[in-house]
mmCIF file of N, CA and C in Angstrom:
data_model
loop_
_atom_site.group_PDB
_atom_site.id
_atom_site.type_symbol
_atom_site.label_atom_id
_atom_site.label_comp_id
_atom_site.label_asym_id
_atom_site.label_seq_id
_atom_site.Cartn_x
_atom_site.Cartn_y
_atom_site.Cartn_z
ATOM 1 N N MET A 1 130.564 87.411 75.766
ATOM 2 C CA MET A 1 129.463 86.635 75.194
ATOM 3 C C MET A 1 128.423 86.310 76.272
ATOM 4 N N GLU A 2 128.910 85.850 77.429
ATOM 5 C CA GLU A 2 127.998 85.504 78.523
ATOM 6 C C GLU A 2 127.180 86.710 78.982
ATOM 7 N N ILE A 3 127.875 87.853 79.116
ATOM 8 C CA ILE A 3 127.211 89.073 79.578
ATOM 9 C C ILE A 3 126.098 89.456 78.599
ATOM 10 N N GLN A 4 126.409 89.360 77.320
ATOM 11 C CA GLN A 4 125.428 89.694 76.286
ATOM 12 C C GLN A 4 124.172 88.824 76.458
ATOM 13 N N HIS A 5 124.388 87.556 76.716
ATOM 14 C CA HIS A 5 123.289 86.613 76.882
ATOM 15 C C HIS A 5 122.444 86.972 78.114
ATOM 16 N N SER A 6 123.110 87.295 79.211
ATOM 17 C CA SER A 6 122.411 87.665 80.441
ATOM 18 C C SER A 6 121.573 88.911 80.217
ATOM 19 N N LEU A 7 122.145 89.886 79.517
ATOM 20 C CA LEU A 7 121.423 91.116 79.233
ATOM 21 C C LEU A 7 120.185 90.820 78.401
ATOM 22 N N HIS A 8 120.334 89.917 77.454
ATOM 23 C CA HIS A 8 119.206 89.553 76.601
ATOM 24 C C HIS A 8 118.089 88.934 77.444
ATOM 25 N N LEU A 9 118.455 88.040 78.363
ATOM 26 C CA LEU A 9 117.465 87.410 79.236
ATOM 27 C C LEU A 9 116.780 88.447 80.111
ATOM 28 N N LEU A 10 117.565 89.384 80.628
ATOM 29 C CA LEU A 10 117.006 90.441 81.461
ATOM 30 C C LEU A 10 115.999 91.269 80.674
ATOM 31 N N LYS A 11 116.373 91.560 79.411
ATOM 32 C CA LYS A 11 115.496 92.362 78.567
ATOM 33 C C LYS A 11 114.178 91.624 78.342
ATOM 34 N N ILE A 12 114.243 90.335 78.089
ATOM 35 C CA ILE A 12 113.041 89.529 77.883
ATOM 36 C C ILE A 12 112.170 89.578 79.136
ATOM 37 N N LYS A 13 112.785 89.387 80.285
ATOM 38 C CA LYS A 13 112.045 89.413 81.551
ATOM 39 C C LYS A 13 111.375 90.766 81.746
ATOM 40 N N PHE A 14 112.113 91.819 81.436
ATOM 41 C CA PHE A 14 111.591 93.172 81.611
ATOM 42 C C PHE A 14 110.384 93.402 80.710
ATOM 43 N N VAL A 15 110.496 92.956 79.464
ATOM 44 C CA VAL A 15 109.392 93.118 78.516
ATOM 45 C C VAL A 15 108.178 92.326 78.989
ATOM 46 N N GLU A 16 108.417 91.113 79.470
ATOM 47 C CA GLU A 16 107.322 90.292 79.991
ATOM 48 C C GLU A 16 106.634 91.004 81.144
ATOM 49 N N ARG A 17 107.418 91.630 81.969
ATOM 50 C CA ARG A 17 106.869 92.358 83.110
ATOM 51 C C ARG A 17 105.986 93.501 82.649
ATOM 52 N N LEU A 18 106.448 94.225 81.644
ATOM 53 C CA LEU A 18 105.671 95.352 81.134
ATOM 54 C C LEU A 18 104.354 94.861 80.549
ATOM 55 N N GLN A 19 104.404 93.715 79.912
ATOM 56 C CA GLN A 19 103.191 93.173 79.299
ATOM 57 C C GLN A 19 102.258 92.578 80.342
ATOM 58 N N ASN A 20 102.797 92.225 81.475
ATOM 59 C CA ASN A 20 102.000 91.518 82.468
ATOM 60 C C ASN A 20 102.107 92.173 83.851
ATOM 61 N N PRO A 21 101.607 93.397 83.993
ATOM 62 C CA PRO A 21 101.719 94.075 85.296
ATOM 63 C C PRO A 21 100.835 93.437 86.358
ATOM 64 N N LEU A 22 99.761 92.781 85.930
ATOM 65 C CA LEU A 22 98.870 92.132 86.891
ATOM 66 C C LEU A 22 99.600 91.069 87.689
ATOM 67 N N GLU A 23 100.487 90.345 87.021
ATOM 68 C CA GLU A 23 101.267 89.306 87.686
ATOM 69 C C GLU A 23 102.086 89.939 88.810
ATOM 70 N N ASP A 24 102.698 91.093 88.523
ATOM 71 C CA ASP A 24 103.489 91.811 89.532
ATOM 72 C C ASP A 24 102.624 92.200 90.717
ATOM 73 N N ILE A 25 101.438 92.728 90.418
ATOM 74 C CA ILE A 25 100.550 93.174 91.486
ATOM 75 C C ILE A 25 100.166 91.986 92.365
ATOM 76 N N ARG A 26 99.888 90.851 91.730
ATOM 77 C CA ARG A 26 99.532 89.655 92.503
ATOM 78 C C ARG A 26 100.690 89.233 93.392
ATOM 79 N N LEU A 27 101.899 89.274 92.850
ATOM 80 C CA LEU A 27 103.079 88.883 93.627
ATOM 81 C C LEU A 27 103.286 89.812 94.804
ATOM 82 N N ILE A 28 103.142 91.116 94.562
ATOM 83 C CA ILE A 28 103.354 92.097 95.632
ATOM 84 C C ILE A 28 102.312 91.904 96.724
ATOM 85 N N SER A 29 101.044 91.723 96.326
ATOM 86 C CA SER A 29 99.994 91.555 97.334
ATOM 87 C C SER A 29 100.194 90.248 98.096
ATOM 88 N N LEU A 30 100.680 89.218 97.400
ATOM 89 C CA LEU A 30 100.942 87.940 98.065
ATOM 90 C C LEU A 30 102.049 88.109 99.102
ATOM 91 N N ARG A 31 103.105 88.829 98.705
ATOM 92 C CA ARG A 31 104.221 89.081 99.622
ATOM 93 C C ARG A 31 103.727 89.856 100.841
ATOM 94 N N PHE A 32 102.888 90.861 100.583
ATOM 95 C CA PHE A 32 102.357 91.686 101.657
ATOM 96 C C PHE A 32 101.519 90.835 102.604
ATOM 97 N N TYR A 33 100.701 89.936 102.019
ATOM 98 C CA TYR A 33 99.831 89.061 102.801
ATOM 99 C C TYR A 33 100.652 88.148 103.706
ATOM 100 N N VAL A 34 101.724 87.565 103.141
ATOM 101 C CA VAL A 34 102.591 86.675 103.924
ATOM 102 C C VAL A 34 103.240 87.457 105.066
ATOM 103 N N PHE A 35 103.709 88.675 104.750
ATOM 104 C CA PHE A 35 104.336 89.527 105.756
ATOM 105 C C PHE A 35 103.348 89.825 106.880
ATOM 106 N N TRP A 36 102.107 90.138 106.490
ATOM 107 C CA TRP A 36 101.050 90.452 107.444
ATOM 108 C C TRP A 36 100.761 89.246 108.337
ATOM 109 N N LEU A 37 100.687 88.060 107.720
ATOM 110 C CA LEU A 37 100.460 86.832 108.490
ATOM 111 C C LEU A 37 101.575 86.620 109.509
ATOM 112 N N LEU A 38 102.822 86.839 109.061
ATOM 113 C CA LEU A 38 103.955 86.640 109.963
ATOM 114 C C LEU A 38 103.888 87.595 111.137
ATOM 115 N N THR A 39 103.510 88.845 110.892
ATOM 116 C CA THR A 39 103.444 89.818 111.990
ATOM 117 C C THR A 39 102.305 89.460 112.935
ATOM 118 N N LEU A 40 101.269 88.797 112.396
ATOM 119 C CA LEU A 40 100.175 88.353 113.268
ATOM 120 C C LEU A 40 100.609 87.166 114.115
ATOM 121 N N ILE A 41 101.338 86.247 113.497
ATOM 122 C CA ILE A 41 101.715 85.004 114.168
ATOM 123 C C ILE A 41 102.749 85.252 115.265
ATOM 124 N N GLN A 42 103.680 86.159 115.025
ATOM 125 C CA GLN A 42 104.766 86.381 115.985
ATOM 126 C C GLN A 42 104.281 86.750 117.388
ATOM 127 N N PRO A 43 103.356 87.717 117.525
ATOM 128 C CA PRO A 43 102.885 88.022 118.883
ATOM 129 C C PRO A 43 102.191 86.823 119.535
ATOM 130 N N MET A 44 101.449 86.058 118.724
ATOM 131 C CA MET A 44 100.774 84.868 119.257
ATOM 132 C C MET A 44 101.794 83.886 119.812
ATOM 133 N N GLU A 45 102.886 83.700 119.083
ATOM 134 C CA GLU A 45 103.953 82.804 119.556
ATOM 135 C C GLU A 45 104.472 83.301 120.898
ATOM 136 N N GLY A 46 104.658 84.611 120.994
ATOM 137 C CA GLY A 46 105.152 85.202 122.236
ATOM 138 C C GLY A 46 104.197 84.938 123.391
ATOM 139 N N ILE A 47 102.897 85.070 123.128
ATOM 140 C CA ILE A 47 101.886 84.841 124.158
ATOM 141 C C ILE A 47 101.922 83.376 124.598
ATOM 142 N N LYS A 48 102.046 82.476 123.622
ATOM 143 C CA LYS A 48 102.093 81.038 123.928
ATOM 144 C C LYS A 48 103.258 80.730 124.866
ATOM 145 N N HIS A 49 104.401 81.365 124.588
ATOM 146 C CA HIS A 49 105.580 81.104 125.422
ATOM 147 C C HIS A 49 105.348 81.607 126.846
ATOM 148 N N LYS A 50 104.620 82.699 127.002
ATOM 149 C CA LYS A 50 104.347 83.236 128.328
ATOM 150 C C LYS A 50 103.439 82.295 129.101
ATOM 151 N N LEU A 51 102.475 81.690 128.398
ATOM 152 C CA LEU A 51 101.588 80.727 129.049
ATOM 153 C C LEU A 51 102.356 79.445 129.265
#
């Protein structure tokens, strides 16, 4: 019974995703942006430690 319910929720989520691909694109670009910021910040931290 529980598994059936989980599958149903997954199906709903999947359908929502198909209907709303823009949301996915925004999430992916946001993730990419955060990753990019982190890669920028890390070398700066390293430089600060050297100084």
